[in-house]
C-alpha atoms as one frame of an Amber mdcrd trajectory, in Angstrom:
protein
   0.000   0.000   0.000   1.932   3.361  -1.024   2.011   6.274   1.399  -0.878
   7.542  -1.026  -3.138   5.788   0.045  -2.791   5.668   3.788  -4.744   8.100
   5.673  -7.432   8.467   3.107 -10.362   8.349   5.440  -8.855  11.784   6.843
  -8.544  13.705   3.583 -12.362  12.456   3.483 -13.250  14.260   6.825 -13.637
  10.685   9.015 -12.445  10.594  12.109 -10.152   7.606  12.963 -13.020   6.458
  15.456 -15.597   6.516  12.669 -13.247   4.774  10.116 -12.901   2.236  13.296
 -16.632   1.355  13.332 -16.874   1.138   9.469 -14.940  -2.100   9.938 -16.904
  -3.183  12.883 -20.234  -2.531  11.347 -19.054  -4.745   8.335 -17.612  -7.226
  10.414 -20.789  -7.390  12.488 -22.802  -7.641   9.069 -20.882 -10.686   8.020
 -21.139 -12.362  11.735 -24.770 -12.052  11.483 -24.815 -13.368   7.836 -22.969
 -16.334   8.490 -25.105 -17.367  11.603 -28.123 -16.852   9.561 -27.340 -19.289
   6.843 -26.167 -21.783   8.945 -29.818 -21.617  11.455 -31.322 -22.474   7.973
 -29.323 -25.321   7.286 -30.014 -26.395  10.621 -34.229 -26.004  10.036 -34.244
 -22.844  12.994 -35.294 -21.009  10.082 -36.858 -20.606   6.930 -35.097 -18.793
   5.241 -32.145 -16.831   4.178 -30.929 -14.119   1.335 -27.213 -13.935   2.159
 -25.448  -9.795   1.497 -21.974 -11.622   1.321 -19.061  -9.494  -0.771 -21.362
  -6.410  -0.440 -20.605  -5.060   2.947 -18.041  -2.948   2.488 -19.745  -0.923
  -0.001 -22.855  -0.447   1.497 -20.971   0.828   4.832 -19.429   3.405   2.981
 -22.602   4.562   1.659 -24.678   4.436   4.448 -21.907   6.343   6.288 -22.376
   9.265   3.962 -25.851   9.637   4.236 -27.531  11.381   7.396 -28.724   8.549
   9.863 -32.199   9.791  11.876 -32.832  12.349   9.032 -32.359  10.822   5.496
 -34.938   7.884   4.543 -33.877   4.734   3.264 -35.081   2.139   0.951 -32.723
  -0.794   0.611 -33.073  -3.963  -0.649 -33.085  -7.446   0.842 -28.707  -7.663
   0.959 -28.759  -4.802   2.983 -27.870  -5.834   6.104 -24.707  -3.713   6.740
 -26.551  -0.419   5.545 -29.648  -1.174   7.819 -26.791  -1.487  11.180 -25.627
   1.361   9.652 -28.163   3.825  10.579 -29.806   2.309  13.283 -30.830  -1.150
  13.427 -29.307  -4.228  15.620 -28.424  -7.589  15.632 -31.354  -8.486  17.745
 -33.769  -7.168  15.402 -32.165  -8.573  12.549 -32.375 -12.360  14.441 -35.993
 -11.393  15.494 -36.856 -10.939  11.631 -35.319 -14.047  10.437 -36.868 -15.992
  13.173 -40.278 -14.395  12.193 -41.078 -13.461  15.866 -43.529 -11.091  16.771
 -40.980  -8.517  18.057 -39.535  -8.127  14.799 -39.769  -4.155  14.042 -39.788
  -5.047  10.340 -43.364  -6.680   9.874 -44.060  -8.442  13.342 -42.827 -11.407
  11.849 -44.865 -11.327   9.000 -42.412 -10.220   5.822 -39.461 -12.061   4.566
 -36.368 -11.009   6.962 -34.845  -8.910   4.439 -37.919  -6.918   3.678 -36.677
  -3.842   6.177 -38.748  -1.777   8.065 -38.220   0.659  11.146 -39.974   3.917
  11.044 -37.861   5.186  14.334 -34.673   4.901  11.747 -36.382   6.166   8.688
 -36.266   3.009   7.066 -39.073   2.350   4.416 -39.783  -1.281   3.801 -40.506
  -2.873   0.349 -42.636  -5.098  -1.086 -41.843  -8.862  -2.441 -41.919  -7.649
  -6.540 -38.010  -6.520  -7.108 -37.445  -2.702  -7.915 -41.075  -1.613  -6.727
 -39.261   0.459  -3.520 -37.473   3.002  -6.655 -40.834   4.418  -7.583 -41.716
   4.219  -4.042 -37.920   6.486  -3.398 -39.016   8.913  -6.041 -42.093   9.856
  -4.113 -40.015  10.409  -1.255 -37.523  12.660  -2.753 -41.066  14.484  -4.172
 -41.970  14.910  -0.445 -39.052  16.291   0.537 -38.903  19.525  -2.761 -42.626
  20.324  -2.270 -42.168  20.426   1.393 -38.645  22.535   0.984 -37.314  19.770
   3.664 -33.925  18.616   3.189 -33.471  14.971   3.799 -32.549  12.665   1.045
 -33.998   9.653  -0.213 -31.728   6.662  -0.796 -32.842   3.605  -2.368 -30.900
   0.376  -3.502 -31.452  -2.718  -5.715 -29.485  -5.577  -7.342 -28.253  -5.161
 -11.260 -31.404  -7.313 -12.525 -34.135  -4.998 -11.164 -32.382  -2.536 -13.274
 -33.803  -4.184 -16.124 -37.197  -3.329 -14.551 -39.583  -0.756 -15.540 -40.379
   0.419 -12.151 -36.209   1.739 -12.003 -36.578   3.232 -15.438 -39.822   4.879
 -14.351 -38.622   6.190 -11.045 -35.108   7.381 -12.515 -37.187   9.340 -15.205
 -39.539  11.056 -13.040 -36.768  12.338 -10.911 -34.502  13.436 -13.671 -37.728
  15.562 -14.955 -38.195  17.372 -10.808 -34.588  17.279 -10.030 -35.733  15.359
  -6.707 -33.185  14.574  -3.998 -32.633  10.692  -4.033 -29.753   8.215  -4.532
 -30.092   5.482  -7.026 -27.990   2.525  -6.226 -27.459  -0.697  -7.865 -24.984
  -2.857  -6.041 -24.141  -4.865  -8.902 -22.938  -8.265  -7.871 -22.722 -10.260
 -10.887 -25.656 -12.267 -10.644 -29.555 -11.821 -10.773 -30.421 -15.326  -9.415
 -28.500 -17.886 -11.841 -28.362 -15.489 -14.422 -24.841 -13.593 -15.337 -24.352
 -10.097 -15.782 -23.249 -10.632 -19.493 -26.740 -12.001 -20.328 -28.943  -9.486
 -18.466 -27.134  -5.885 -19.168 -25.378  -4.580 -22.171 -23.161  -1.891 -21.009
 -23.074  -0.417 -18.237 -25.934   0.592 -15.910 -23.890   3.690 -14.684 -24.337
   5.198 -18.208 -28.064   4.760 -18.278 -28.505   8.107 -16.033 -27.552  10.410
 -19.439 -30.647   9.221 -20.767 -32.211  10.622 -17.366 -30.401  13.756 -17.574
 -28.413  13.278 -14.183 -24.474  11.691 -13.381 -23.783   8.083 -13.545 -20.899
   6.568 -11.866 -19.402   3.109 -11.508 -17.617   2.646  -8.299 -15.477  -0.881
  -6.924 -17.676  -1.691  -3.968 -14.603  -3.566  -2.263 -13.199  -0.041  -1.444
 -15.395   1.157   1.291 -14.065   4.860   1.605 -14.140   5.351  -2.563 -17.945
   4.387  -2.032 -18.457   6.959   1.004 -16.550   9.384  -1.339 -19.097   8.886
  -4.208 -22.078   9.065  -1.896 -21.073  11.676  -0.039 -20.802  13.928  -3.238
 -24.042  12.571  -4.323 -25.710  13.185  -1.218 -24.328  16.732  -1.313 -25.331
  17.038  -5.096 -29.019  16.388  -4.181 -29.149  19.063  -1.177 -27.890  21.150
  -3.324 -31.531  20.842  -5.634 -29.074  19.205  -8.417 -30.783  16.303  -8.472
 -30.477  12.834  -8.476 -27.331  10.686  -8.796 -27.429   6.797  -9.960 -24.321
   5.187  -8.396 -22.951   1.527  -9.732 -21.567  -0.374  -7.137 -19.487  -3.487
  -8.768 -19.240  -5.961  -6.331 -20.016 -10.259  -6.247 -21.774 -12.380  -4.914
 -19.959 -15.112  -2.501 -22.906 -16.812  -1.073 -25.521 -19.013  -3.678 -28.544
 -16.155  -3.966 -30.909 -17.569  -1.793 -30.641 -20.539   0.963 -33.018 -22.066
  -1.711 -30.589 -22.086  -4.779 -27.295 -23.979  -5.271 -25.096 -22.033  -7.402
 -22.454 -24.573  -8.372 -24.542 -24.894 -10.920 -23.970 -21.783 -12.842 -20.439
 -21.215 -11.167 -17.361 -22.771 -10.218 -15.393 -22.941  -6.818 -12.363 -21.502
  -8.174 -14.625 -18.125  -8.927 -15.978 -17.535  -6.073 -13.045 -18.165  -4.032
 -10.634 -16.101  -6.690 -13.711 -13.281  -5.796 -13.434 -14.501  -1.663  -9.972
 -13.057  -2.075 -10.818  -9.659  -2.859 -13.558  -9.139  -0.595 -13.399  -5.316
   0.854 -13.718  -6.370   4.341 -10.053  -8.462   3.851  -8.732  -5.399   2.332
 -10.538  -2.421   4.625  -8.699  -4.599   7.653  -5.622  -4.624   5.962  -5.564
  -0.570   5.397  -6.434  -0.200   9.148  -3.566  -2.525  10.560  -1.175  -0.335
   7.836  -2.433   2.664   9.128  -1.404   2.018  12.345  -5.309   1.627  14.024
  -5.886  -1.889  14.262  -3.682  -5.028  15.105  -4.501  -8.535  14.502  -4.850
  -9.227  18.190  -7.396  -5.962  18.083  -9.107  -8.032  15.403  -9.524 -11.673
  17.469 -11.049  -9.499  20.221 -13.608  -8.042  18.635 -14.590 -11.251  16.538
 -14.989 -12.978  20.336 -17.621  -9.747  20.896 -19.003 -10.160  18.236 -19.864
 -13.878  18.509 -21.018 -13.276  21.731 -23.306 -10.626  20.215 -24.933 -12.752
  17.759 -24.687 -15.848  20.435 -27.155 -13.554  22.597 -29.284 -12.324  20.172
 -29.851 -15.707  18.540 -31.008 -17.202  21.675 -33.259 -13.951  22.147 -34.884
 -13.867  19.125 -35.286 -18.429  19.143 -37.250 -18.104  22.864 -39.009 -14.788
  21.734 -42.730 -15.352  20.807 -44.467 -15.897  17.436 -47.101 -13.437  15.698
 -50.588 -14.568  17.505 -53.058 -15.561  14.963 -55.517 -13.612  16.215 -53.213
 -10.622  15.415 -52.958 -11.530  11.626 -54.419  -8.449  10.654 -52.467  -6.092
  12.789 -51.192  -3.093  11.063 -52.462  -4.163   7.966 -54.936  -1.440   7.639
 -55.238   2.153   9.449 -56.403   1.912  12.614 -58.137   4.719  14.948 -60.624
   7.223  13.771 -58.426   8.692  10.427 -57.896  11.988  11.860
C-alpha cells in the first residue's frame, strides 16, 4: 500500500473512530450473515438471502448519508446499511426468526424486507425494484415540502432491467428530486450472469435521465463513502439525483433455496473470496497504524457473543398470535 493511500479516510473528513466502526459494522454484518445461513441449514429457520461481498460498499454509503434524518429504501442484501443507521443484531435475528418482536413486519415479511420507522427506514414489497418508484415519491416529499433529507434507495443489477427503475429514474430526472439510485451490482440476478442481463453499463443509463452516472469498486469502502457523499451533497444542493454503480459479487448461492455450483465454479468464487473489501478495509487499518490482529480476534470474540445472545433472544421470543394476523395491515383509529 503506497504512502498515497494511507490516511485516506482523513482527507475524506472521518475521524479515525468513525473509520474504526466502518470495519466493525461490516464485520458485524458478516457475523450475522454467516449465523443466519447456517440456522437455515439447521431447520431454525426458513429462510435466508445472504449480502456476502457487499458489505463494504454499502458501509461506505450508508456512512455518507444522514442517519435519523435521510430515509432509506434498501433492498433485501442490505444488512450492513440497515446497522448502519440504526438497526441491531437483535432485530435482525428477530426478523429471520419471524417473531412477533420483529420491528420489520411483526414477523410477517421475509427477513430482508426492512422496516423501522424510528430509523427512517421504508420497507418494500416482495416484486423486485417496486421500492425506486416508491424512493421517487419520497424525494417528491421532501422539494414540495422545501425539507432537506434525502432519499436513498438500492437494488441488485437485474431490477435494473425493470420498468419500475426506469420509471422512477425518469420522473426524478424531470423534478430534479433529492434521491440516490444505487445498484450494487454483484454479478448475478439469481443464476443469471451479468453478461446475459445488461449490455453496457448501468452507470451510463442516467444520461438518458439527464443526471451523473458513476461506476464505483464496492470492495473499497471509503471510494464508495466518497461517491455518496458527493451525491448526497449534489441532491441538497436541488441538483438532483445521482445513480451510483456499485461493482461488487456475490460469494454466497442467492438464496438458501438455490445452489449455485450450478452456474459457477469454486475456483470463482473463491478467486472473488480473495478480494472481498472487508479483507482489504482490515488490511488498510492494521497499515495505518489503528488496528492489530490481536485488536481483530477481540472483537470477533464480541461479536460472537453478540450474535450468540441475540440468537437465543430472538429463538425463545414469541411468534405473531393468529388472532393478530391483521395487525397493522390497515389504518387503525378514527383517520384523523
Amino acid at each position: 500500500m503506497s504512502i498515497g493511500q494511507l490516511y485516506k479516510h482523513r482527507s475524506l473528513g472521518l475521524s479515525d473512530e468513525e473509520a474504526l466502526r466502518m470495519y466493525t459494522v461490516m464485520s458485524l454484518a458478516a457475523k450475522y450473515d454467516e449465523r443466519a445461513f447456517m440456522l437455515q441449514r439447521a431447520g431454525k429457520i426458513p429462510f435466508h438471502v445472504s449480502g456476502m461481498g457487499q458489505y463494504a460498499g454499502q458501509v461506505g454509503m450508508a456512512f455518507a448519508m444522514k442517519a435519523n434524518h435521510d430515509y432509506f429504501l434498501p433492498y433485501y442484501r442490505d444488512y450492513a446499511f440497515v446497522l448502519s443507521v440504526g438497526m441491531t443484531v437483535k432485530d435482525l435475528m428477530l426478523a429471520v426468526f419471524c417473531k412477533a418482536e420483529d420491528v420489520n413486519s411483526g414477523g410477517r415479511q421475509m427477513a430482508g424486507h426492512f422496516g423501522d420507522k424510528k430509523n427512517h427506514i421504508v420497507t418494500g414489497s416482495s416484486p423486485v425494484t417496486t421500492q425506486v418508484p416508491h424512493a421517487t415519491g419520497f424525494a417528491l416529499a421532501a422539494k414540495m415540502k422545501k425539507q432537506d433529507f434525502v432519499t436513498f434507495v438500492s437494488f441488485g443489477e437485474g431490477s435494473s432491467n425493470q420498468g419500475d427503475f426506469h420509471e422512477g429514474c425518469n420522473f426524478a430526472g424531470v423534478h430534479k428530486l433529492p434521491v440516490i439510485f444505487v445498484c450494487e451490482n454483484n454479478q448475478y440476478a439469481i443464476s443469471v450472469p451479468l453478461h446475459k442481463q445488461v449490455a453496457g453499463k448501468i452507470a451510463d443509463r442516467a444520461i438518458g435521465y439527464g443526471f451523473p452516472g458513476v461506476r464505483v469498486d464496492g470492495s473499497d469502502v471509503l471510494e464508495m463513502y466518497r461517491v455518496t457523499k458527493e451525491a448526497r451533497e449534489r441532491a441538497s444542493r436541488g441538483e438532483g439525483p445521482t445513480l451510483i454503480e456499485m461493482m461488487s459479487y456475490r460469494l454466497m448461492p442467492h438464496s438458501t433455496s438455490d445452489d449455485d455450483m450450478l452456474y459457477r465454479t469454486k475456483e470463482e468464487v473463491e478467486e472473488n473470496r480473495q478480494k472481498d473489501g472487508i479483507l482489504k478495509y482490515k488490511e488498510y487499518l492494521i497499515a495505518c497504524e489503528l488496528w492489530s490482529e490481536e485488536q481483530d480476534r477481540e472483537l470477533q470474540e464480541r461479536q460472537k457473543q453478540e450474535i450468540n445472545e441475540a440468537t437465543k433472544y430472538a429463538d425463545l421470543a414469541p411468534y405473531p398470535k393468529p388472532e393478530d394476523t391483521l395487525l397493522h395491515v390497515y389504518a387503525e383509529g378514527d383517520g384523523n
